[in-house]
Short mmCIF file of C-alpha atoms in Angstrom, two decimals:
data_model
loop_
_atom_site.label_atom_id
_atom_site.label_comp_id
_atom_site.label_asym_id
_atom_site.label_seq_id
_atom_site.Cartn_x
_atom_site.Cartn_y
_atom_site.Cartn_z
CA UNK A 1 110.74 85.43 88.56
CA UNK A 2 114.76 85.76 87.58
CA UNK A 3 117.02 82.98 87.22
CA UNK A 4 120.78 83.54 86.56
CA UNK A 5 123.04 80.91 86.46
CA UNK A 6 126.65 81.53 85.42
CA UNK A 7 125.72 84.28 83.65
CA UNK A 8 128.53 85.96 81.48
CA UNK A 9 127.70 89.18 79.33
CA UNK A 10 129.61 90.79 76.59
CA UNK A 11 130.45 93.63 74.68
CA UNK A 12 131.70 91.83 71.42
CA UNK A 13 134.93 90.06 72.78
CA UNK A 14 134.87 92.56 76.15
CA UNK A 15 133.39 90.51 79.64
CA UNK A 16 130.92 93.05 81.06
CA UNK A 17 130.14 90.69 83.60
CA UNK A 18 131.35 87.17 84.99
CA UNK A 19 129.37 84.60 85.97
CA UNK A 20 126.75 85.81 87.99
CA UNK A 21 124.24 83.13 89.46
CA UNK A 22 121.11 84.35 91.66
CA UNK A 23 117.54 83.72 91.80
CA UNK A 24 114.57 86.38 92.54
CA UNK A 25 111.44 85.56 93.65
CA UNK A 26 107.84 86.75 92.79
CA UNK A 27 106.88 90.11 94.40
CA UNK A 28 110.66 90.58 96.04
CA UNK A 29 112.83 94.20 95.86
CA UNK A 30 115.87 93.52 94.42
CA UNK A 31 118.89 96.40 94.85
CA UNK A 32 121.54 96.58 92.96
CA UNK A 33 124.48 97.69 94.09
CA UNK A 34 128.16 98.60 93.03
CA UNK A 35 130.08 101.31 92.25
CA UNK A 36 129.99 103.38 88.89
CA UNK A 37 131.15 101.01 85.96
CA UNK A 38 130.63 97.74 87.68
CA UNK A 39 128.17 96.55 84.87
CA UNK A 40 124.69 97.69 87.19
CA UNK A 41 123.33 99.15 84.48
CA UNK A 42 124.40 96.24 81.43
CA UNK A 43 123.00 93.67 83.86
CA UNK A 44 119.96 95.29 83.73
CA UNK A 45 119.47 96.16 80.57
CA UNK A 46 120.28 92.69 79.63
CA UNK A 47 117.27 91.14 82.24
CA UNK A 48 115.42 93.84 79.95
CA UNK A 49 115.54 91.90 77.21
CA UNK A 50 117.93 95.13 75.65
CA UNK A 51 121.10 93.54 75.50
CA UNK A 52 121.56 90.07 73.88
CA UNK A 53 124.99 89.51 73.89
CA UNK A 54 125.79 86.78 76.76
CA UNK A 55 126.11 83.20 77.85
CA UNK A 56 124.76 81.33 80.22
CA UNK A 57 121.16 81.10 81.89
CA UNK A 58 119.04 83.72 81.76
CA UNK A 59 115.34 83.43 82.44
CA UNK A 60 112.45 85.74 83.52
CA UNK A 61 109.39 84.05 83.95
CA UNK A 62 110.51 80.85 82.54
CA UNK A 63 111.06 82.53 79.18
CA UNK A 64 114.26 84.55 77.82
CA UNK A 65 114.21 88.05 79.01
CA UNK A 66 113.45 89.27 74.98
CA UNK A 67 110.37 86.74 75.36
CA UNK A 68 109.17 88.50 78.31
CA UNK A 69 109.44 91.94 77.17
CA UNK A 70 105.84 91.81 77.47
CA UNK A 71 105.27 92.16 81.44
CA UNK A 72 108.63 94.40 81.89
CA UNK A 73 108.98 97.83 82.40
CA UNK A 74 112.32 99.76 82.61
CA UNK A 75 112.86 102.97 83.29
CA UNK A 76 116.33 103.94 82.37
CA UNK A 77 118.42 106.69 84.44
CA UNK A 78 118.17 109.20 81.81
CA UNK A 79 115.20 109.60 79.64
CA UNK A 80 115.08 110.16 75.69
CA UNK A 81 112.00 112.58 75.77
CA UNK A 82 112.77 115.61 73.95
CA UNK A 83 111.73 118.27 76.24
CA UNK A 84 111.11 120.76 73.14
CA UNK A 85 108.20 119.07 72.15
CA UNK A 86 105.71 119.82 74.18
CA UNK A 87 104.19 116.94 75.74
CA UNK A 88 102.04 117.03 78.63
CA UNK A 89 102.48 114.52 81.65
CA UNK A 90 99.07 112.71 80.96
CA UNK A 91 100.68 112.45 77.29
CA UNK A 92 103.52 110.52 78.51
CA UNK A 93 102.04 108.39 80.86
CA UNK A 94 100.02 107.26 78.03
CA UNK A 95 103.18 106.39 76.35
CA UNK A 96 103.73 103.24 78.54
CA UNK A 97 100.94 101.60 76.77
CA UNK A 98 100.41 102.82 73.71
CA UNK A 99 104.10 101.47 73.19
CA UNK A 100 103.59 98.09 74.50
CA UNK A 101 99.83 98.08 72.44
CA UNK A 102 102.18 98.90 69.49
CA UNK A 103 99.52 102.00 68.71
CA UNK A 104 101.07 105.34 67.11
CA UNK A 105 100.40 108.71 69.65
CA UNK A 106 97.80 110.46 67.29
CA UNK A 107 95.00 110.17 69.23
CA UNK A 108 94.97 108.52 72.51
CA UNK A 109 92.23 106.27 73.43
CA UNK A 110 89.75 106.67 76.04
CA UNK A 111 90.72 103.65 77.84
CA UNK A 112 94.92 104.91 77.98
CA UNK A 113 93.91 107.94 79.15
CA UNK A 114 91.41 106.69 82.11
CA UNK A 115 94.64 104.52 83.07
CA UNK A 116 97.02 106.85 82.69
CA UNK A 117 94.91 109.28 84.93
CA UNK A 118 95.19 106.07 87.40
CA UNK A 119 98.95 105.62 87.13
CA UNK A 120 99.72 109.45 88.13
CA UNK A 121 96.81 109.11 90.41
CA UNK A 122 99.15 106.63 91.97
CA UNK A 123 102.03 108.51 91.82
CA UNK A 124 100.50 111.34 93.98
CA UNK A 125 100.36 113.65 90.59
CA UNK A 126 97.04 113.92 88.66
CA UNK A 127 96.69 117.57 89.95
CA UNK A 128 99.45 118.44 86.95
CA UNK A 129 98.04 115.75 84.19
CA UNK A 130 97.69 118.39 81.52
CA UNK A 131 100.79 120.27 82.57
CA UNK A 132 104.10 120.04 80.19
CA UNK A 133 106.15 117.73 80.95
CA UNK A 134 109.33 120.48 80.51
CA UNK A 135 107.91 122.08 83.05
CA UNK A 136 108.24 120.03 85.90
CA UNK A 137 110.87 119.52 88.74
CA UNK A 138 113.12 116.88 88.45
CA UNK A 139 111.50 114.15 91.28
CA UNK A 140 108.00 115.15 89.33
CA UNK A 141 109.47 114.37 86.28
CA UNK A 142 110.94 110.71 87.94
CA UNK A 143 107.33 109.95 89.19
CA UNK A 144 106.03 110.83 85.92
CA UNK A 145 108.06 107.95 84.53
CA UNK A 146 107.40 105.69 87.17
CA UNK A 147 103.69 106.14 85.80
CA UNK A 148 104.35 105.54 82.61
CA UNK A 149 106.30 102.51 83.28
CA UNK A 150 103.22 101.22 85.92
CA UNK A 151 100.16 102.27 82.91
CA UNK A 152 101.10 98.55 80.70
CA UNK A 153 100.51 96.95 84.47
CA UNK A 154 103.84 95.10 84.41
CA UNK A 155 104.83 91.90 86.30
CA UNK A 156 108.47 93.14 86.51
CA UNK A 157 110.01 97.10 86.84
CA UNK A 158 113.30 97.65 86.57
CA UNK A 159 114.82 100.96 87.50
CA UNK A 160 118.15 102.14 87.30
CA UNK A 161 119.15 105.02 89.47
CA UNK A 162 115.79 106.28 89.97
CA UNK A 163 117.24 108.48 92.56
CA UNK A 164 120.38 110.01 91.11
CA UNK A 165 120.26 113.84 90.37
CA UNK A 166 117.58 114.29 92.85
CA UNK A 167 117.33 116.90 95.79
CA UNK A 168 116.90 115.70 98.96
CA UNK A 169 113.53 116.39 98.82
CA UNK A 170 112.70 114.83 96.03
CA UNK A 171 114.60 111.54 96.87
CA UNK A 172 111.88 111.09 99.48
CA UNK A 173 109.28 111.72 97.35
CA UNK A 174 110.32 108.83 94.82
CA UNK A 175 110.76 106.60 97.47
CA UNK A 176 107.49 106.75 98.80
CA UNK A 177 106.70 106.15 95.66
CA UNK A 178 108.75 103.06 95.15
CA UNK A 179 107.74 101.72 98.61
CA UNK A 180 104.03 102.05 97.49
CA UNK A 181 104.60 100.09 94.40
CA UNK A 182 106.15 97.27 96.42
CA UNK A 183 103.56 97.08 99.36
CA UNK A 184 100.61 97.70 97.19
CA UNK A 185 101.15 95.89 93.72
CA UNK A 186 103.03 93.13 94.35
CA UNK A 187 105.33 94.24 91.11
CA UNK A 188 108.97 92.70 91.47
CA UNK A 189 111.29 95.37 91.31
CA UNK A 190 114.71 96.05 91.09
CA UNK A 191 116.62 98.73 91.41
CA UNK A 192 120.35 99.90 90.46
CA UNK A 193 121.83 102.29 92.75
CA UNK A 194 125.50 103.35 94.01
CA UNK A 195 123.91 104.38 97.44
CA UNK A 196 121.75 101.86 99.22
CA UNK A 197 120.94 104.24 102.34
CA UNK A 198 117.73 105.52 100.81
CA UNK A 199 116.18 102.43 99.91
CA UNK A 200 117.60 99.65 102.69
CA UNK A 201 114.29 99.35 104.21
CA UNK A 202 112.23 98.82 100.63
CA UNK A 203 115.01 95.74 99.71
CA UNK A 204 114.04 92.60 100.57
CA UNK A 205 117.68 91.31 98.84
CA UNK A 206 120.72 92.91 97.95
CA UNK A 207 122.94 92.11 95.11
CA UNK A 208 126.37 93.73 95.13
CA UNK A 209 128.53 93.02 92.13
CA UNK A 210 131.81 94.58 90.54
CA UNK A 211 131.73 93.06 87.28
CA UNK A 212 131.06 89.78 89.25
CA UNK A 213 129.33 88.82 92.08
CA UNK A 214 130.46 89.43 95.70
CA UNK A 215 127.38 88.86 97.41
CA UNK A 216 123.70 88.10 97.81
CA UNK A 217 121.24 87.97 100.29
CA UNK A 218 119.03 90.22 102.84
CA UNK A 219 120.58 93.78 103.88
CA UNK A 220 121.75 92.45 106.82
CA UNK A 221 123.79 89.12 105.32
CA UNK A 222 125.00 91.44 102.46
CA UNK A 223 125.97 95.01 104.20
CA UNK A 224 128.90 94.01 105.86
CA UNK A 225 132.17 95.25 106.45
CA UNK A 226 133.90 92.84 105.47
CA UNK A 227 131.86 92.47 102.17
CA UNK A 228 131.20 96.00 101.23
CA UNK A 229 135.09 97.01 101.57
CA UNK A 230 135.80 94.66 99.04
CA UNK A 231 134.40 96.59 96.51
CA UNK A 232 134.01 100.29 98.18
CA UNK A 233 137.64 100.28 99.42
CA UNK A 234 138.92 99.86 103.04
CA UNK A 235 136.69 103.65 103.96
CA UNK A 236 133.83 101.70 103.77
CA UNK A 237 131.75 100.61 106.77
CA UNK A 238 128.30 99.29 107.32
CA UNK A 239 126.34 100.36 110.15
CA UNK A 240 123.34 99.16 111.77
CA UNK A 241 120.85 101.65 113.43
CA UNK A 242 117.71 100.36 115.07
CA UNK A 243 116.61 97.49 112.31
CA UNK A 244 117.95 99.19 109.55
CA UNK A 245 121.40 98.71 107.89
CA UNK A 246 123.52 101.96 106.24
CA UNK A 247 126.72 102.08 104.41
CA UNK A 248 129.04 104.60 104.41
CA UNK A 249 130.73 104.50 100.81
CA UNK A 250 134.72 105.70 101.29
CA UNK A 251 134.75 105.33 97.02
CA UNK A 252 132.18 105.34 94.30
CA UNK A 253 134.21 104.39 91.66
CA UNK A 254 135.33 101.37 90.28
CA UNK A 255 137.32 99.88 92.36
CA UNK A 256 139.97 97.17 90.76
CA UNK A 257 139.11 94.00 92.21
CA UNK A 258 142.91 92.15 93.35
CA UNK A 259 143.43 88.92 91.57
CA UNK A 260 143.90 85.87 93.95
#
């Protein structure tokens, strides 16, 4: 699905990130961890096909991530809508594949809309189809896009900090969400996030990077203390409760990596 190899990206003569090699499979969960300006978000992009500017491999499905923009969705942490204009939620569902049909939202076919009704179907929210968009809570508005970004039936979803800004409540609404995508689509997904606790049982692999990699592998090779305090600071700890791994963050923010 993604191959990396000694991947550097840039920011005209500024290294983003250093040579990061990995390899994801077809149908795995990906999380993507590190704290806040560790380059989560540019690696991302970048597997997006939205950010050219690198060296080294990058493939995704065989082809360069602009190739492949085709079976990708991403849904970024903040969206662009403007909430003045009154768009229903059926409305932008349907924007996930009018975009990627290249089609203009005048009139929306019959055959968007009968998907789109699917994709919030899906999402647990057809009840509010024709309400405005505006007008909806914050995790309803984040399951919303995870419709639209499901409607073009993508091979690959990309998410970054789906959960960020979210109640409680709503944090377990999403991730049902996101667990239901993974069990029942077979999508690969990957997912950015500063806090892995939510979503350690939906990761089949963890990536944990500050501006380069520090590790990769299952929850239980990667959330370690010895790993995690290398980029959390010495606060951290990783814990392991039943089959399921949590870490205790001591710092979210970048933390300067010492130079050996």
């Amino acid at each position: 699905m993604i191959i990396a190899e000694n991947l550097n990206i840039y920011y005209d003569s500024y290294k983003a990130i250093e040579d990061v090699t990995f390899e994801l499979n077809t149908g795995e969960t990906l999380l993507l961890l590190g704290p806040n300006g560790a380059g989560k978000t540019t690696l991302l992009r970048t597997i997006a096909g939205l950010h050219e500017e690198y060296k080294g491999k990058l493939l995704v499905f065989g082809k360069p991530p602009v190739k492949a923009r085709d079976v990708i969705s991403y849904v970024p942490q903040s969206h662009s809508l403007n909430e003045r204009v009154p768009l229903k939620a059926i409305e932008v569902v349907a924007m996930g594949a009018l975009y990627k049909k290249g089609l203009v939202h005048f009139s929306i076919p019959k055959e968007i809309l009968k998907e789109s009704e699917k994709a919030l179907e899906f999402v647990g929210l057809r009840r509010i189809r024709d309400k405005r968009f505006a007008e909806l809570s914050g995790g309803q508005k984040q399951r919303v896009l995870l419709a639209r970004a499901l409607v073009s039936k993508p091979k690959l979803l990309l998410l970054d900090e789906p959960l960020s800004a979210l109640d409680p409540s709503a944090r377990v609404e999403v991730v049902s969400v996101i667990a239901k995508i993974k069990h029942e689509t077979g999508i690969t997904v990957l997912i950015t996030t500063h806090d892995p606790n939510p979503l350690t049982e939906i990761g089949d692999k963890i990536m944990l990077i500050n501006r380069r990699l520090i590790a990769f592998g299952t929850p239980e090779d990667v959330l370690k203390d010895e790993i995690i305090t290398k980029v959390y600071g010495p606060l951290s700890k990783a814990v392991k409760v039943g089959e399921r791994m949590y870490c205790f963050i001591g710092d979210v923010h970048l933390h300067r990596r010492e130079e050996k």
